[in-house]
């Protein structure tokens, strides 16, 4: 156990900025309402640690001590609290400071390869019995499919992911006895894309795991006669199917980045010739989704200073953090696989800034930021681990051991967070709880065992395959603190961190029940600190879809003889 050496941690120039001392305001109807929840200074100021713990040269602390509770809450979360009055008072990149906060003791996470392989093998062996195989009809076209145990059908892309995950573990000397099942999954998945639209119209997600599975299985062929020359030839022939035949292509947000990743891999292996041209169109052209604009929007549309280049999925409101992790991981995968198209350099610059900023949004205990569509799902953590491992390797290659160590530690913390939710039967919970999977607690309408168990394991597979170097861990920014981040209005989120004590605030609650869930809950949705379990306090916040109940760290007030919670009135308070 030790403390961080002096001068080791300094804010990265991606968007740390001081809190404006004098800017406060309230709005809504709370000024005329009495709020009852105890001492306001304890509720907001001391709970976060901003009142007295944060001693940073040149940074001013917003003192939340003397006002009413309403002022404390709404003044804290209002945009003006974090934006300077003068337009030029926040430069796009801040200077590199020579100071650091005193950090709490910490231990390297050191999530070992063996531990991760053990976890994954247990989960895959629990998944294997879900594969359909009709012994009395071996030519049934659905043989090899992974059938969801509760939906009783093949769900989205679970089948090709099963093949990829088994092939990955077999490459690491595990699950060799499941190779025939992986081959059957490849039989099914390649047939699926060759005879029309892929299962559930999710063809965009098929190619990358299939190409990677095929590559790995081919290398395993000498030890596994079931991977015959004829079988490989059939798979490769089917992999030449035109994207228009099996992809949906109508969904142009995060789905496109999964397809871009897959099409580059298909071009690399000679299955198609136009992958690069199509990727460039998806990056720049509005008719193909213009992924570039989705990343650059906080700067180009909102003029955010400093900007972060977080991904805008344009599905639920407020925006989602989960698909920021997914899209960055997808793009880095094909960039690190050798993509050198015209926009490759710009992609790298944008993703690097995005993921350096994302380090500051991680909870101090190692979770991905909470809230947004498909938030509170187990793969939120594993997908950021996937993205961060690429950044660790890139930073190490570029001679930046401190940043490489921060990303490496972030990977380990995310995987440790992920590991908390492995159930006794081997499956990882789909959402971050230990309720029985049959209850589908806080599932979206599209969440399932077959697809999301496969996906979170695939993220772990990608981490294993992308790890090339031994990198010494360094403390992450969220473990040290000394910053505040106000995101663009579409995200409606603020992150505060002093001395490694972090608070995440949602300044606008969701009301559209996208996918059957209100993903963003108004109020302070998370408190975290290194070594804590992220479920302490409000966890990530929660409200029922019909607003019948819910909780965040936010005021409860008496009005017209009834107690009311701010988190249950997102249309009223914003």
Coordinates of C-alpha atoms in Angstrom, one line a residue:
X1 CA 0.0 0.0 0.0
X2 CA 1.4 3.4 -0.8
X3 CA 0.6 7.0 -1.8
X4 CA 1.1 8.5 -5.1
X5 CA 4.6 10.0 -5.6
X6 CA 4.8 13.7 -5.7
X7 CA 4.2 15.3 -9.0
X8 CA 3.0 12.1 -10.6
X9 CA -0.6 13.1 -11.3
X10 CA -1.5 16.3 -13.0
X11 CA -4.7 17.3 -14.8
X12 CA -4.7 16.3 -18.5
X13 CA -5.6 19.2 -20.9
X14 CA -8.9 17.7 -21.8
X15 CA -11.4 19.7 -19.8
X16 CA -10.6 20.2 -16.1
X17 CA -11.7 23.7 -15.1
X18 CA -12.3 25.7 -11.9
X19 CA -15.7 26.3 -10.4
X20 CA -16.9 29.9 -10.7
X21 CA -17.1 31.1 -7.1
X22 CA -19.8 33.7 -7.5
X23 CA -22.1 32.3 -10.1
X24 CA -25.3 31.0 -8.5
X25 CA -28.9 30.8 -9.5
X26 CA -32.1 28.9 -8.9
X27 CA -35.1 28.3 -11.1
X28 CA -38.3 26.4 -11.1
X29 CA -40.6 26.8 -8.2
X30 CA -38.4 25.8 -5.3
X31 CA -37.6 29.3 -4.0
X32 CA -41.1 29.6 -2.5
X33 CA -41.2 26.0 -1.2
X34 CA -39.8 24.8 2.1
X35 CA -37.4 21.9 1.8
X36 CA -36.8 19.5 4.6
X37 CA -33.7 17.3 4.5
X38 CA -31.3 18.5 7.1
X39 CA -28.3 20.8 7.0
X40 CA -27.8 22.0 3.4
X41 CA -24.1 22.3 3.9
X42 CA -23.9 18.6 4.8
X43 CA -26.3 17.7 2.0
X44 CA -24.2 19.2 -0.8
X45 CA -21.0 20.8 0.2
X46 CA -19.5 18.5 2.7
X47 CA -20.9 15.3 1.2
X48 CA -19.0 16.0 -2.0
X49 CA -16.0 17.3 -0.2
X50 CA -15.8 20.6 -2.0
X51 CA -16.2 22.7 1.2
X52 CA -12.7 22.5 2.7
X53 CA -10.9 19.5 1.3
X54 CA -10.0 20.9 -2.0
X55 CA -6.8 23.0 -1.8
X56 CA -5.8 23.7 -5.3
X57 CA -3.7 26.8 -6.3
X58 CA -5.6 29.1 -8.7
X59 CA -8.8 27.1 -8.4
X60 CA -11.8 28.6 -6.7
X61 CA -14.3 26.5 -4.8
X62 CA -18.0 27.2 -5.0
X63 CA -19.0 27.4 -1.3
X64 CA -22.4 25.8 -0.7
X65 CA -22.9 26.7 2.9
X66 CA -25.3 29.6 3.6
X67 CA -28.1 29.3 1.1
X68 CA -31.4 27.5 1.3
X69 CA -31.6 23.9 0.3
X70 CA -33.1 24.9 -3.1
X71 CA -30.2 27.2 -3.8
X72 CA -27.7 24.5 -2.8
X73 CA -29.2 22.0 -5.1
X74 CA -30.2 24.0 -8.2
X75 CA -27.3 26.4 -7.9
X76 CA -25.0 23.4 -7.8
X77 CA -26.3 21.8 -10.9
X78 CA -27.1 24.8 -13.0
X79 CA -24.9 25.4 -16.0
X80 CA -23.9 28.8 -14.9
X81 CA -22.3 27.3 -11.8
X82 CA -19.6 25.8 -13.9
X83 CA -19.2 28.2 -16.8
X84 CA -17.2 31.4 -16.5
X85 CA -19.0 34.6 -17.3
X86 CA -16.4 35.8 -19.8
X87 CA -16.4 33.8 -23.1
X88 CA -12.6 33.6 -23.2
X89 CA -12.1 32.7 -19.6
X90 CA -11.9 28.9 -20.3
X91 CA -9.3 28.0 -22.9
X92 CA -9.8 24.9 -25.0
X93 CA -6.7 23.4 -23.3
X94 CA -5.5 24.3 -19.8
X95 CA -1.8 24.6 -18.9
X96 CA -0.1 21.6 -17.3
X97 CA 0.0 22.2 -13.6
X98 CA 2.8 21.1 -11.3
X99 CA 0.6 20.4 -8.3
X100 CA -1.4 17.4 -7.2
X101 CA -3.9 16.6 -4.5
X102 CA -3.0 14.3 -1.6
X103 CA -4.4 11.0 -2.7
X104 CA -5.8 8.3 -0.4
X105 CA -3.8 5.1 -0.1
X106 CA -4.4 2.7 -3.0
X107 CA -3.3 -0.7 -4.2
X108 CA -2.6 -1.7 -7.8
X109 CA -5.7 -3.6 -9.1
X110 CA -3.6 -6.1 -11.1
X111 CA -6.5 -7.9 -12.7
X112 CA -4.6 -10.9 -13.9
X113 CA -5.1 -12.6 -17.2
X114 CA -5.7 -15.9 -15.4
X115 CA -8.5 -14.4 -13.2
X116 CA -10.2 -12.9 -16.2
X117 CA -9.9 -16.2 -18.1
X118 CA -11.4 -18.1 -15.2
X119 CA -14.4 -15.8 -15.1
X120 CA -15.0 -16.0 -18.8
X121 CA -14.7 -19.7 -18.9
X122 CA -17.2 -20.1 -16.2
X123 CA -19.6 -17.9 -18.1
X124 CA -19.1 -19.6 -21.4
X125 CA -19.6 -23.0 -20.0
X126 CA -22.9 -21.7 -18.6
X127 CA -23.8 -20.4 -22.1
X128 CA -22.9 -23.5 -24.0
X129 CA -26.1 -25.5 -23.1
X130 CA -28.1 -22.7 -24.7
X131 CA -27.0 -23.8 -28.1
X132 CA -29.7 -25.4 -30.3
X133 CA -28.7 -28.7 -31.8
X134 CA -31.4 -31.1 -33.1
X135 CA -29.7 -34.5 -33.2
X136 CA -32.7 -35.9 -35.2
X137 CA -32.4 -33.2 -37.8
X138 CA -28.7 -32.1 -38.1
X139 CA -29.5 -30.1 -41.2
X140 CA -32.0 -27.8 -39.5
X141 CA -30.8 -24.3 -40.5
X142 CA -31.2 -23.0 -36.9
X143 CA -28.8 -25.5 -35.5
X144 CA -25.9 -23.8 -33.8
X145 CA -28.0 -20.8 -32.7
X146 CA -27.7 -19.6 -29.1
X147 CA -31.2 -19.5 -27.7
X148 CA -32.1 -17.0 -25.0
X149 CA -33.3 -19.0 -21.9
X150 CA -36.1 -16.6 -21.2
X151 CA -37.1 -15.1 -24.6
X152 CA -36.9 -18.7 -26.0
X153 CA -35.4 -17.6 -29.3
X154 CA -32.2 -16.5 -30.9
X155 CA -31.6 -12.9 -30.0
X156 CA -29.7 -10.5 -32.2
X157 CA -26.0 -11.3 -32.5
X158 CA -25.6 -13.8 -29.6
X159 CA -24.6 -16.6 -31.9
X160 CA -21.5 -15.1 -33.7
X161 CA -20.3 -13.7 -30.4
X162 CA -20.4 -17.2 -28.8
X163 CA -18.2 -18.4 -31.6
X164 CA -15.7 -15.5 -31.1
X165 CA -15.6 -15.9 -27.3
X166 CA -14.9 -19.7 -27.5
X167 CA -12.3 -19.2 -30.2
X168 CA -10.6 -16.5 -28.0
X169 CA -10.5 -18.7 -24.9
X170 CA -9.3 -21.7 -26.9
X171 CA -6.4 -19.5 -28.2
X172 CA -5.5 -19.0 -24.5
X173 CA -5.7 -22.7 -23.8
X174 CA -9.2 -22.8 -22.4
X175 CA -12.5 -24.4 -23.6
X176 CA -10.9 -26.6 -26.2
X177 CA -13.8 -29.0 -25.7
X178 CA -16.2 -26.3 -26.9
X179 CA -14.6 -25.9 -30.4
X180 CA -17.2 -28.0 -32.1
X181 CA -19.9 -25.8 -30.6
X182 CA -18.1 -22.7 -31.8
X183 CA -17.9 -24.2 -35.3
X184 CA -21.6 -24.9 -35.2
X185 CA -22.2 -21.3 -34.2
X186 CA -20.1 -20.2 -37.2
X187 CA -22.1 -22.6 -39.4
X188 CA -25.3 -20.9 -38.3
X189 CA -24.0 -17.3 -38.3
X190 CA -22.5 -17.5 -41.8
X191 CA -25.6 -19.1 -43.1
X192 CA -27.6 -16.3 -41.5
X193 CA -25.9 -13.5 -43.3
X194 CA -25.8 -15.4 -46.6
X195 CA -29.6 -15.9 -47.0
X196 CA -31.1 -12.5 -46.3
X197 CA -31.2 -10.1 -43.4
X198 CA -29.4 -11.3 -40.3
X199 CA -31.2 -12.3 -37.2
X200 CA -33.3 -9.5 -35.7
X201 CA -32.0 -7.2 -38.4
X202 CA -28.7 -6.8 -36.5
X203 CA -26.3 -7.7 -39.3
X204 CA -24.1 -4.7 -38.5
X205 CA -22.9 -6.5 -35.4
X206 CA -22.0 -9.8 -37.1
X207 CA -18.9 -9.3 -39.3
X208 CA -16.3 -8.3 -36.7
X209 CA -16.7 -11.2 -34.4
X210 CA -17.1 -13.6 -37.3
X211 CA -13.9 -12.5 -39.0
X212 CA -12.0 -12.7 -35.8
X213 CA -13.5 -16.0 -34.9
X214 CA -12.7 -17.4 -38.3
X215 CA -9.1 -16.2 -38.0
X216 CA -8.6 -17.8 -34.6
X217 CA -10.3 -21.0 -35.5
X218 CA -8.2 -21.4 -38.5
X219 CA -5.0 -21.1 -36.4
X220 CA -6.5 -23.8 -34.1
X221 CA -7.2 -26.2 -37.0
X222 CA -4.1 -28.4 -36.5
X223 CA -5.3 -29.4 -33.1
X224 CA -9.0 -29.6 -33.9
X225 CA -10.0 -31.8 -36.9
X226 CA -13.6 -30.6 -36.6
X227 CA -12.4 -27.4 -38.2
X228 CA -12.1 -29.0 -41.6
X229 CA -10.8 -27.4 -44.8
X230 CA -14.3 -27.7 -46.3
X231 CA -15.9 -26.0 -43.3
X232 CA -13.4 -23.1 -43.5
X233 CA -14.0 -22.7 -47.2
X234 CA -17.7 -22.5 -46.7
X235 CA -17.4 -19.9 -44.1
X236 CA -15.1 -17.8 -46.2
X237 CA -17.4 -18.0 -49.2
X238 CA -20.4 -16.8 -47.1
X239 CA -18.3 -14.0 -45.6
X240 CA -18.2 -12.4 -49.1
X241 CA -21.9 -11.6 -49.0
X242 CA -22.7 -7.9 -49.8
X243 CA -23.5 -5.8 -46.8
X244 CA -26.8 -4.6 -48.4
X245 CA -28.0 -8.2 -48.3
X246 CA -27.7 -8.8 -44.6
X247 CA -27.3 -5.5 -42.7
X248 CA -30.2 -3.2 -41.8
X249 CA -28.4 0.0 -42.8
X250 CA -31.3 2.1 -41.7
X251 CA -29.9 2.7 -38.2
X252 CA -27.0 5.1 -38.5
X253 CA -25.9 5.9 -35.0
X254 CA -23.6 3.5 -33.0
X255 CA -24.6 0.6 -35.1
X256 CA -22.6 2.0 -37.9
X257 CA -19.3 1.9 -35.9
X258 CA -19.8 -1.9 -35.4
X259 CA -20.3 -2.3 -39.1
X260 CA -17.3 -0.1 -39.9
X261 CA -15.1 -2.3 -37.7
X262 CA -16.4 -5.4 -39.4
X263 CA -16.1 -4.1 -42.9
X264 CA -12.4 -3.1 -42.4
X265 CA -11.7 -6.7 -41.2
X266 CA -13.6 -8.1 -44.1
X267 CA -11.5 -6.0 -46.5
X268 CA -8.3 -7.0 -44.8
X269 CA -9.1 -10.7 -45.4
X270 CA -10.2 -10.2 -49.0
X271 CA -13.9 -10.8 -48.6
X272 CA -14.8 -7.3 -49.9
X273 CA -13.0 -4.5 -51.7
X274 CA -14.9 -1.3 -50.8
X275 CA -14.6 -1.4 -47.0
X276 CA -12.4 1.7 -46.8
X277 CA -14.5 3.7 -49.1
X278 CA -17.6 2.9 -47.2
X279 CA -16.0 3.6 -43.8
X280 CA -14.9 7.1 -45.0
X281 CA -18.5 7.8 -46.2
X282 CA -19.9 6.7 -42.8
X283 CA -17.4 9.1 -41.1
X284 CA -18.1 12.1 -43.2
X285 CA -21.4 11.9 -45.1
X286 CA -24.8 12.8 -43.5
X287 CA -26.7 10.2 -45.5
X288 CA -24.4 7.5 -44.0
X289 CA -24.7 8.7 -40.4
X290 CA -21.7 11.1 -40.3
X291 CA -20.0 9.7 -37.3
X292 CA -17.6 12.6 -37.3
X293 CA -20.3 15.1 -36.5
X294 CA -21.6 12.9 -33.7
X295 CA -18.2 13.1 -32.0
X296 CA -17.5 16.8 -32.7
X297 CA -20.9 18.1 -31.8
X298 CA -20.1 19.5 -28.3
X299 CA -17.6 21.8 -30.0
X300 CA -19.1 22.5 -33.4
X301 CA -22.7 22.9 -32.3
X302 CA -22.6 23.8 -28.6
X303 CA -19.2 25.6 -28.6
X304 CA -18.3 23.8 -25.4
X305 CA -15.1 25.1 -23.8
X306 CA -13.3 22.9 -23.0
X307 CA -14.7 20.3 -25.3
X308 CA -14.6 16.5 -24.9
X309 CA -15.8 15.0 -28.3
X310 CA -18.2 12.6 -26.6
X311 CA -20.3 10.6 -28.9
X312 CA -24.0 11.6 -29.5
X313 CA -26.2 8.6 -30.2
X314 CA -29.4 10.6 -30.7
X315 CA -31.7 8.0 -29.3
X316 CA -32.8 8.7 -25.7
X317 CA -32.7 12.2 -24.0
X318 CA -30.4 12.9 -22.2
X319 CA -27.6 11.3 -24.1
X320 CA -26.0 8.0 -23.3
X321 CA -22.5 7.2 -21.9
X322 CA -22.6 3.5 -22.8
X323 CA -22.4 4.0 -26.5
X324 CA -19.6 6.5 -26.1
X325 CA -17.6 3.6 -24.9
X326 CA -18.8 1.3 -27.7
X327 CA -18.1 3.6 -30.6
X328 CA -14.6 4.6 -29.4
X329 CA -13.7 0.9 -28.8
X330 CA -14.9 0.1 -32.3
X331 CA -13.0 2.8 -34.1
X332 CA -9.8 2.1 -32.1
X333 CA -10.1 -1.6 -33.0
X334 CA -9.9 -1.0 -36.7
X335 CA -7.4 1.8 -36.4
X336 CA -5.1 -0.5 -34.4
X337 CA -5.8 -3.2 -37.0
X338 CA -4.1 -1.1 -39.7
X339 CA -6.8 1.2 -41.0
X340 CA -5.1 4.1 -42.8
X341 CA -7.9 5.8 -44.7
X342 CA -8.0 9.5 -45.3
X343 CA -9.7 10.2 -42.0
X344 CA -7.6 7.9 -39.9
X345 CA -5.5 10.7 -38.3
X346 CA -8.6 12.7 -37.4
X347 CA -10.3 9.7 -35.9
X348 CA -7.3 9.1 -33.7
X349 CA -7.2 12.7 -32.5
X350 CA -10.9 12.7 -31.7
X351 CA -10.9 9.3 -30.0
X352 CA -7.8 10.2 -27.9
X353 CA -9.4 13.3 -26.6
X354 CA -12.6 11.5 -25.9
X355 CA -11.1 8.7 -23.9
X356 CA -8.7 11.0 -22.0
X357 CA -11.8 12.9 -20.9
X358 CA -13.6 9.7 -20.2
X359 CA -11.0 8.8 -17.6
X360 CA -12.3 11.8 -15.6
X361 CA -15.9 10.5 -15.8
X362 CA -15.2 7.1 -14.4
X363 CA -16.3 6.6 -10.9
X364 CA -13.5 6.8 -8.3
X365 CA -14.2 3.1 -7.6
X366 CA -13.8 2.1 -11.2
X367 CA -17.2 2.1 -12.9
X368 CA -18.2 3.6 -16.3
X369 CA -20.2 6.8 -16.0
X370 CA -23.9 6.1 -15.1
X371 CA -27.0 7.1 -16.9
X372 CA -28.2 7.3 -20.5
X373 CA -29.7 4.6 -22.7
X374 CA -28.6 1.1 -21.7
X375 CA -27.0 2.5 -18.6
X376 CA -26.5 0.4 -15.5
X377 CA -25.7 -2.6 -17.8
X378 CA -22.8 -4.9 -17.0
X379 CA -21.2 -4.3 -20.4
X380 CA -20.9 -0.5 -19.8
X381 CA -17.8 -1.4 -17.7
X382 CA -16.4 -4.0 -20.1
X383 CA -16.8 -1.9 -23.2
X384 CA -14.8 1.0 -21.6
X385 CA -12.2 -1.6 -20.6
X386 CA -12.0 -2.5 -24.3
X387 CA -11.5 1.1 -25.4
X388 CA -9.0 1.9 -22.6
X389 CA -6.8 -1.1 -23.3
X390 CA -6.2 0.2 -26.8
X391 CA -5.4 3.6 -25.3
X392 CA -3.0 2.1 -22.8
X393 CA -1.1 0.3 -25.6
X394 CA -1.1 3.4 -27.8
X395 CA 0.2 5.6 -24.9
X396 CA 2.9 3.1 -24.1
X397 CA 4.0 2.9 -27.7
X398 CA 4.1 6.7 -27.9
X399 CA 6.4 6.9 -24.8
X400 CA 3.9 8.2 -22.3
X401 CA 4.1 5.7 -19.4
X402 CA 2.1 7.8 -17.0
X403 CA -0.9 8.0 -19.3
X404 CA -0.5 4.4 -20.3
X405 CA -0.5 3.4 -16.6
X406 CA -3.7 5.4 -16.0
X407 CA -5.5 3.6 -18.8
X408 CA -4.1 0.2 -17.7
X409 CA -5.4 0.8 -14.2
X410 CA -8.7 2.0 -15.5
X411 CA -9.0 -1.3 -17.4
X412 CA -8.3 -3.3 -14.3
X413 CA -10.8 -1.3 -12.2
X414 CA -13.5 -1.7 -14.8
X415 CA -13.0 -5.4 -14.9
X416 CA -13.0 -5.6 -11.1
X417 CA -16.3 -3.8 -11.2
X418 CA -17.6 -6.1 -13.8
X419 CA -16.6 -9.2 -11.8
X420 CA -18.8 -8.3 -8.9
X421 CA -21.9 -9.4 -10.9
X422 CA -21.0 -12.9 -11.9
X423 CA -23.7 -15.2 -10.6
X424 CA -23.4 -18.7 -9.1
X425 CA -24.5 -20.4 -12.3
X426 CA -21.6 -18.7 -14.2
X427 CA -23.5 -16.0 -16.1
X428 CA -22.7 -12.3 -15.5
X429 CA -25.8 -10.3 -14.5
X430 CA -27.0 -8.3 -17.5
X431 CA -27.7 -5.3 -15.3
X432 CA -25.8 -4.3 -12.3
X433 CA -27.6 -6.2 -9.6
X434 CA -27.8 -9.8 -8.3
X435 CA -31.5 -10.4 -8.8
X436 CA -32.4 -13.6 -10.7
X437 CA -32.0 -13.1 -14.4
X438 CA -35.5 -14.3 -15.0
X439 CA -36.8 -11.1 -13.4
X440 CA -35.1 -8.9 -16.1
X441 CA -34.6 -6.2 -13.5
X442 CA -34.0 -2.8 -15.3
X443 CA -33.6 -4.5 -18.7
X444 CA -34.3 -2.5 -21.8
X445 CA -36.8 -4.1 -24.3
X446 CA -33.7 -5.3 -26.2
X447 CA -31.7 -6.7 -23.3
X448 CA -31.3 -10.4 -23.0
X449 CA -28.9 -13.2 -21.9
X450 CA -28.1 -14.4 -25.3
X451 CA -27.0 -11.1 -26.8
X452 CA -25.7 -9.1 -23.8
X453 CA -23.9 -12.0 -22.0
X454 CA -22.2 -12.6 -25.3
X455 CA -21.4 -9.0 -25.8
X456 CA -19.9 -8.4 -22.3
X457 CA -17.8 -11.5 -22.8
X458 CA -16.8 -10.3 -26.3
X459 CA -15.5 -7.0 -24.7
X460 CA -13.4 -9.1 -22.3
X461 CA -12.2 -11.2 -25.3
X462 CA -11.1 -8.0 -27.0
X463 CA -9.2 -6.9 -23.9
X464 CA -7.3 -10.2 -23.9
X465 CA -6.4 -10.0 -27.6
X466 CA -5.5 -6.3 -27.5
X467 CA -3.1 -6.6 -24.5
X468 CA 0.4 -6.6 -25.8
X469 CA 2.6 -5.0 -23.1
X470 CA 3.1 -5.2 -19.4
X471 CA 2.2 -1.7 -18.2
X472 CA 2.7 -0.5 -14.6
X473 CA -0.5 1.0 -13.1
X474 CA -0.8 4.6 -12.3
X475 CA -3.6 6.3 -10.3
X476 CA -6.5 7.4 -12.5
X477 CA -7.6 11.1 -12.4
X478 CA -10.9 10.1 -10.7
X479 CA -8.9 8.6 -7.8
X480 CA -7.1 12.0 -7.2
X481 CA -9.7 14.6 -8.2
X482 CA -9.4 18.4 -8.3
X483 CA -11.7 19.0 -11.2
X484 CA -15.2 19.7 -12.4
X485 CA -16.7 18.7 -15.8
X486 CA -19.9 20.2 -17.3
X487 CA -20.9 18.3 -20.4
X488 CA -22.9 19.7 -23.3
X489 CA -26.7 20.2 -22.8
X490 CA -27.5 16.9 -24.6
X491 CA -25.7 14.9 -21.9
X492 CA -27.1 17.0 -19.0
X493 CA -24.4 15.7 -16.6
X494 CA -21.8 17.2 -14.3
X495 CA -18.9 15.5 -12.6
X496 CA -17.2 16.9 -9.5
X497 CA -14.2 15.4 -7.8
X498 CA -12.1 16.6 -4.8
X499 CA -9.5 14.4 -3.3
X500 CA -10.8 11.3 -5.0
X501 CA -14.4 11.8 -3.8
X502 CA -16.6 12.1 -6.9
X503 CA -20.2 13.1 -7.4
X504 CA -22.1 12.7 -10.7
X505 CA -25.1 14.9 -11.2
X506 CA -27.9 14.6 -13.7
X507 CA -29.3 18.1 -14.4
X508 CA -32.2 16.9 -16.6
X509 CA -34.2 13.8 -16.0
X510 CA -35.5 11.5 -18.8
X511 CA -39.2 11.5 -19.5
X512 CA -39.5 9.5 -22.8
X513 CA -39.1 5.9 -21.3
X514 CA -36.9 4.9 -24.2
X515 CA -36.7 1.1 -24.3
X516 CA -39.1 0.9 -21.3
X517 CA -36.7 2.6 -18.8
X518 CA -36.2 6.1 -17.6
X519 CA -32.4 6.0 -17.9
X520 CA -31.5 9.4 -16.5
X521 CA -32.8 10.3 -13.0
X522 CA -32.7 14.0 -11.9
X523 CA -30.4 14.8 -9.0
X524 CA -27.0 13.5 -7.8
X525 CA -26.9 10.0 -9.1
X526 CA -23.6 8.7 -7.8
X527 CA -21.1 9.2 -5.0
X528 CA -17.9 7.3 -5.4
X529 CA -14.5 7.0 -3.8
X530 CA -11.6 4.6 -4.4
X531 CA -12.3 1.3 -2.7
X532 CA -16.0 1.9 -2.2
X533 CA -18.7 -0.2 -3.8
X534 CA -20.4 2.0 -6.4
X535 CA -23.8 0.8 -5.2
X536 CA -23.4 2.8 -2.0
X537 CA -25.7 5.8 -1.9
X538 CA -28.0 6.2 -4.9
X539 CA -25.9 3.8 -7.0
X540 CA -26.6 5.3 -10.4
X541 CA -30.0 6.8 -9.5
X542 CA -33.3 5.2 -10.4
X543 CA -36.9 6.1 -11.1
X544 CA -39.7 3.8 -12.1
X545 CA -40.9 4.1 -15.7
X546 CA -44.2 5.6 -14.5
X547 CA -42.5 7.9 -11.9
X548 CA -44.4 6.1 -9.1
X549 CA -41.1 5.8 -7.1
X550 CA -37.5 6.6 -7.4
X551 CA -34.4 8.0 -5.7
X552 CA -31.4 10.2 -6.2
X553 CA -29.6 12.4 -3.8
X554 CA -31.9 15.4 -4.3
X555 CA -34.5 17.4 -2.3
X556 CA -37.8 16.1 -1.0
X557 CA -40.2 18.9 -0.2
X558 CA -43.6 19.5 1.2
X559 CA -46.1 21.1 -1.2
X560 CA -49.9 21.2 -0.8
X561 CA -49.7 18.8 2.1
X562 CA -47.8 16.2 0.2
X563 CA -44.2 15.2 0.2
X564 CA -42.6 15.3 -3.3
X565 CA -39.3 14.3 -4.6
X566 CA -37.4 16.3 -7.2
X567 CA -36.3 13.2 -9.1
X568 CA -39.9 12.3 -9.8
X569 CA -40.7 15.6 -11.4
X570 CA -38.1 15.9 -14.3
X571 CA -40.6 17.9 -16.4
X572 CA -40.9 20.5 -13.7
X573 CA -37.3 20.9 -12.6
X574 CA -34.5 21.2 -15.1

